[in-house]
PDB file of C-alpha atoms in Angstrom:
ATOM      1  CA  UNK A 502      10.401-123.088 -17.517  1.00  0.00           C
ATOM      2  CA  UNK A 503      11.543-124.419 -20.870  1.00  0.00           C
ATOM      3  CA  UNK A 504      12.120-128.141 -21.453  1.00  0.00           C
ATOM      4  CA  UNK A 505      15.695-129.378 -20.980  1.00  0.00           C
ATOM      5  CA  UNK A 506      16.367-129.478 -24.738  1.00  0.00           C
ATOM      6  CA  UNK A 507      14.794-126.018 -25.204  1.00  0.00           C
ATOM      7  CA  UNK A 508      12.307-127.276 -27.808  1.00  0.00           C
ATOM      8  CA  UNK A 509       8.577-127.857 -27.473  1.00  0.00           C
ATOM      9  CA  UNK A 510       5.504-127.840 -29.670  1.00  0.00           C
ATOM     10  CA  UNK A 511       2.295-126.008 -28.809  1.00  0.00           C
ATOM     11  CA  UNK A 512       0.238-128.285 -26.557  1.00  0.00           C
ATOM     12  CA  UNK A 513       3.280-130.270 -25.392  1.00  0.00           C
ATOM     13  CA  UNK A 514       3.773-130.864 -21.653  1.00  0.00           C
ATOM     14  CA  UNK A 515       6.976-131.590 -19.722  1.00  0.00           C
ATOM     15  CA  UNK A 516       8.303-131.886 -16.188  1.00  0.00           C
ATOM     16  CA  UNK A 517      11.597-130.474 -14.952  1.00  0.00           C
ATOM     17  CA  UNK A 518      13.364-131.050 -11.659  1.00  0.00           C
ATOM     18  CA  UNK A 519      16.124-128.883 -10.292  1.00  0.00           C
ATOM     19  CA  UNK A 520      17.991-128.533  -7.037  1.00  0.00           C
ATOM     20  CA  UNK A 521      18.242-125.162  -5.304  1.00  0.00           C
ATOM     21  CA  UNK A 522      21.166-124.978  -2.870  1.00  0.00           C
ATOM     22  CA  UNK A 523      20.469-123.301   0.467  1.00  0.00           C
ATOM     23  CA  UNK A 524      23.575-121.193   0.929  1.00  0.00           C
ATOM     24  CA  UNK A 525      25.277-121.746   4.264  1.00  0.00           C
ATOM     25  CA  UNK A 526      23.016-124.647   5.243  1.00  0.00           C
ATOM     26  CA  UNK A 527      24.618-127.521   3.286  1.00  0.00           C
ATOM     27  CA  UNK A 528      21.186-128.540   1.985  1.00  0.00           C
ATOM     28  CA  UNK A 529      19.150-128.166  -1.146  1.00  0.00           C
ATOM     29  CA  UNK A 530      15.496-128.193  -2.115  1.00  0.00           C
ATOM     30  CA  UNK A 531      14.359-130.188  -5.146  1.00  0.00           C
ATOM     31  CA  UNK A 532      11.917-128.127  -7.192  1.00  0.00           C
ATOM     32  CA  UNK A 533       9.506-129.897  -9.556  1.00  0.00           C
ATOM     33  CA  UNK A 534       7.809-127.916 -12.325  1.00  0.00           C
ATOM     34  CA  UNK A 535       5.141-129.283 -14.660  1.00  0.00           C
ATOM     35  CA  UNK A 536       4.630-127.048 -17.685  1.00  0.00           C
ATOM     36  CA  UNK A 537       2.700-126.823 -20.944  1.00  0.00           C
ATOM     37  CA  UNK A 538       3.402-124.667 -24.005  1.00  0.00           C
ATOM     38  CA  UNK A 539       0.170-122.793 -24.738  1.00  0.00           C
ATOM     39  CA  UNK A 540       1.320-120.747 -27.716  1.00  0.00           C
ATOM     40  CA  UNK A 541       4.046-118.792 -29.496  1.00  0.00           C
ATOM     41  CA  UNK A 542       3.456-115.316 -30.911  1.00  0.00           C
ATOM     42  CA  UNK A 543       5.160-112.046 -31.852  1.00  0.00           C
ATOM     43  CA  UNK A 544       4.590-109.326 -29.244  1.00  0.00           C
ATOM     44  CA  UNK A 545       6.091-105.905 -29.886  1.00  0.00           C
ATOM     45  CA  UNK A 546       8.741-107.403 -32.162  1.00  0.00           C
ATOM     46  CA  UNK A 547       9.686-110.185 -29.730  1.00  0.00           C
ATOM     47  CA  UNK A 548       8.948-113.887 -30.287  1.00  0.00           C
ATOM     48  CA  UNK A 549       7.249-114.971 -27.043  1.00  0.00           C
ATOM     49  CA  UNK A 550       6.288-118.428 -25.751  1.00  0.00           C
ATOM     50  CA  UNK A 551       3.334-118.597 -23.344  1.00  0.00           C
ATOM     51  CA  UNK A 552       3.687-121.356 -20.761  1.00  0.00           C
ATOM     52  CA  UNK A 553       1.286-122.552 -18.064  1.00  0.00           C
ATOM     53  CA  UNK A 554       2.978-124.226 -15.108  1.00  0.00           C
ATOM     54  CA  UNK A 555       2.734-125.619 -11.606  1.00  0.00           C
ATOM     55  CA  UNK A 556       5.810-125.585  -9.372  1.00  0.00           C
ATOM     56  CA  UNK A 557       6.145-127.570  -6.148  1.00  0.00           C
ATOM     57  CA  UNK A 558       8.827-127.048  -3.487  1.00  0.00           C
ATOM     58  CA  UNK A 559       8.937-129.316  -0.462  1.00  0.00           C
ATOM     59  CA  UNK A 560       9.774-127.411   2.716  1.00  0.00           C
ATOM     60  CA  UNK A 561      10.973-130.446   4.707  1.00  0.00           C
ATOM     61  CA  UNK A 562      14.223-129.154   6.174  1.00  0.00           C
ATOM     62  CA  UNK A 563      16.364-129.305   9.268  1.00  0.00           C
ATOM     63  CA  UNK A 564      18.077-125.963   9.720  1.00  0.00           C
ATOM     64  CA  UNK A 565      21.157-125.414  11.861  1.00  0.00           C
ATOM     65  CA  UNK A 566      20.859-121.676  12.408  1.00  0.00           C
ATOM     66  CA  UNK A 567      23.671-121.686  14.977  1.00  0.00           C
ATOM     67  CA  UNK A 568      26.102-122.850  12.324  1.00  0.00           C
ATOM     68  CA  UNK A 569      24.708-120.306   9.863  1.00  0.00           C
ATOM     69  CA  UNK A 570      25.084-117.462  12.393  1.00  0.00           C
ATOM     70  CA  UNK A 571      28.698-118.530  13.109  1.00  0.00           C
ATOM     71  CA  UNK A 572      29.462-118.425   9.381  1.00  0.00           C
ATOM     72  CA  UNK A 573      27.749-115.066   8.919  1.00  0.00           C
ATOM     73  CA  UNK A 574      29.161-113.263  11.953  1.00  0.00           C
ATOM     74  CA  UNK A 575      32.520-115.027  12.359  1.00  0.00           C
ATOM     75  CA  UNK A 576      34.556-114.147  15.406  1.00  0.00           C
ATOM     76  CA  UNK A 577      34.494-111.056  17.608  1.00  0.00           C
ATOM     77  CA  UNK A 578      37.309-108.542  18.114  1.00  0.00           C
ATOM     78  CA  UNK A 579      38.666-110.596  21.031  1.00  0.00           C
ATOM     79  CA  UNK A 580      38.967-113.682  18.789  1.00  0.00           C
ATOM     80  CA  UNK A 581      36.069-115.588  20.330  1.00  0.00           C
ATOM     81  CA  UNK A 582      33.572-117.122  17.934  1.00  0.00           C
ATOM     82  CA  UNK A 583      29.823-117.294  18.158  1.00  0.00           C
ATOM     83  CA  UNK A 584      29.076-120.791  19.408  1.00  0.00           C
ATOM     84  CA  UNK A 585      25.347-121.377  19.659  1.00  0.00           C
ATOM     85  CA  UNK A 586      23.140-124.378  19.067  1.00  0.00           C
ATOM     86  CA  UNK A 587      19.900-123.362  17.374  1.00  0.00           C
ATOM     87  CA  UNK A 588      18.122-125.951  15.234  1.00  0.00           C
ATOM     88  CA  UNK A 589      14.741-125.812  13.530  1.00  0.00           C
ATOM     89  CA  UNK A 590      12.695-128.372  11.643  1.00  0.00           C
ATOM     90  CA  UNK A 591      10.214-127.388   8.951  1.00  0.00           C
ATOM     91  CA  UNK A 592       7.704-129.565   7.105  1.00  0.00           C
ATOM     92  CA  UNK A 593       5.397-128.488   4.344  1.00  0.00           C
ATOM     93  CA  UNK A 594       5.015-127.441   0.732  1.00  0.00           C
ATOM     94  CA  UNK A 595       5.005-124.348  -1.448  1.00  0.00           C
ATOM     95  CA  UNK A 596       2.943-124.826  -4.600  1.00  0.00           C
ATOM     96  CA  UNK A 597       2.475-122.160  -7.285  1.00  0.00           C
ATOM     97  CA  UNK A 598       0.514-122.245 -10.544  1.00  0.00           C
ATOM     98  CA  UNK A 599       0.527-119.611 -13.210  1.00  0.00           C
ATOM     99  CA  UNK A 600       1.321-118.415 -16.692  1.00  0.00           C
ATOM    100  CA  UNK A 601       4.563-116.901 -17.931  1.00  0.00           C
ATOM    101  CA  UNK A 602       5.729-115.450 -21.202  1.00  0.00           C
ATOM    102  CA  UNK A 603       9.321-116.217 -22.198  1.00  0.00           C
ATOM    103  CA  UNK A 604      11.426-114.437 -24.833  1.00  0.00           C
ATOM    104  CA  UNK A 605      12.224-117.335 -27.193  1.00  0.00           C
ATOM    105  CA  UNK A 606      15.564-115.832 -28.277  1.00  0.00           C
ATOM    106  CA  UNK A 607      16.966-115.163 -24.788  1.00  0.00           C
ATOM    107  CA  UNK A 608      14.996-117.498 -22.492  1.00  0.00           C
ATOM    108  CA  UNK A 609      14.254-114.501 -20.244  1.00  0.00           C
ATOM    109  CA  UNK A 610      10.878-113.957 -18.577  1.00  0.00           C
ATOM    110  CA  UNK A 611       8.877-111.143 -20.200  1.00  0.00           C
ATOM    111  CA  UNK A 612       5.839-111.310 -17.905  1.00  0.00           C
ATOM    112  CA  UNK A 613       4.346-113.768 -15.482  1.00  0.00           C
ATOM    113  CA  UNK A 614       1.488-114.198 -13.046  1.00  0.00           C
ATOM    114  CA  UNK A 615       1.134-116.920 -10.446  1.00  0.00           C
ATOM    115  CA  UNK A 616      -0.728-117.782  -7.304  1.00  0.00           C
ATOM    116  CA  UNK A 617      -0.383-120.485  -4.766  1.00  0.00           C
ATOM    117  CA  UNK A 618      -0.157-121.620  -1.199  1.00  0.00           C
ATOM    118  CA  UNK A 619       2.563-122.317   1.298  1.00  0.00           C
ATOM    119  CA  UNK A 620       1.529-124.665   4.091  1.00  0.00           C
ATOM    120  CA  UNK A 621       4.180-125.576   6.629  1.00  0.00           C
ATOM    121  CA  UNK A 622       4.989-126.218  10.253  1.00  0.00           C
ATOM    122  CA  UNK A 623       8.060-125.070  12.123  1.00  0.00           C
ATOM    123  CA  UNK A 624       9.503-126.416  15.333  1.00  0.00           C
ATOM    124  CA  UNK A 625      12.558-125.484  17.365  1.00  0.00           C
ATOM    125  CA  UNK A 626      14.291-128.799  18.052  1.00  0.00           C
ATOM    126  CA  UNK A 627      17.329-127.504  19.899  1.00  0.00           C
ATOM    127  CA  UNK A 628      18.142-124.060  21.349  1.00  0.00           C
ATOM    128  CA  UNK A 629      19.316-122.427  24.557  1.00  0.00           C
ATOM    129  CA  UNK A 630      16.456-122.185  27.062  1.00  0.00           C
ATOM    130  CA  UNK A 631      17.099-118.434  27.441  1.00  0.00           C
ATOM    131  CA  UNK A 632      16.348-117.918  23.708  1.00  0.00           C
ATOM    132  CA  UNK A 633      13.443-120.322  23.299  1.00  0.00           C
ATOM    133  CA  UNK A 634      11.822-121.836  26.413  1.00  0.00           C
ATOM    134  CA  UNK A 635      10.955-125.539  25.964  1.00  0.00           C
ATOM    135  CA  UNK A 636       7.218-124.821  26.193  1.00  0.00           C
ATOM    136  CA  UNK A 637       7.435-122.367  23.244  1.00  0.00           C
ATOM    137  CA  UNK A 638       9.165-124.516  20.636  1.00  0.00           C
ATOM    138  CA  UNK A 639       6.141-125.578  18.621  1.00  0.00           C
ATOM    139  CA  UNK A 640       5.355-127.043  16.238  1.00  0.00           C
ATOM    140  CA  UNK A 641       3.591-123.994  14.854  1.00  0.00           C
ATOM    141  CA  UNK A 642       1.487-124.344  11.709  1.00  0.00           C
ATOM    142  CA  UNK A 643       1.168-121.694   9.031  1.00  0.00           C
ATOM    143  CA  UNK A 644      -0.845-121.382   5.828  1.00  0.00           C
ATOM    144  CA  UNK A 645      -0.109-118.539   3.419  1.00  0.00           C
ATOM    145  CA  UNK A 646      -1.554-117.443   0.113  1.00  0.00           C
ATOM    146  CA  UNK A 647       0.917-116.119  -2.433  1.00  0.00           C
ATOM    147  CA  UNK A 648       0.120-113.929  -5.454  1.00  0.00           C
ATOM    148  CA  UNK A 649       2.970-112.889  -7.726  1.00  0.00           C
ATOM    149  CA  UNK A 650       3.422-110.773 -10.843  1.00  0.00           C
ATOM    150  CA  UNK A 651       6.675-110.503 -12.794  1.00  0.00           C
ATOM    151  CA  UNK A 652       7.500-108.020 -15.524  1.00  0.00           C
ATOM    152  CA  UNK A 653      10.761-107.554 -17.412  1.00  0.00           C
ATOM    153  CA  UNK A 654      12.318-104.153 -16.823  1.00  0.00           C
ATOM    154  CA  UNK A 655      14.684-102.744 -19.431  1.00  0.00           C
TER     155      UNK A 655
END
């Protein structure tokens, strides 16, 4: 949540972008966070920065689950490998807004609260008929509300 150079003044705003790799899928999601330093104070002997933020994650992905399953499960005892075509497409966005308190010395989250929405569609684009009949492949739309609380545990 901190700016790239680690320094900010109260009232200052910044935007960070980072890529999150999706293990086993050879893809990544670019996360954009807009943040503002609200204040810095001592709390229980710890210097804490309070930051308000909004984070946005696009959910526009093409997932090759067949390849992922082959990687996860490898080959069977008889040496044959799992060879399945199972592809999904997702489109949508996860957006969260909240407030977090960061330990200035360590950069670790002390507490945080956030809420947001995840709106997306999912469609099976390729799969064996026996797993997903053609008339049941979507797209299916979903809207979720997310509430989150984080607290450092020692």
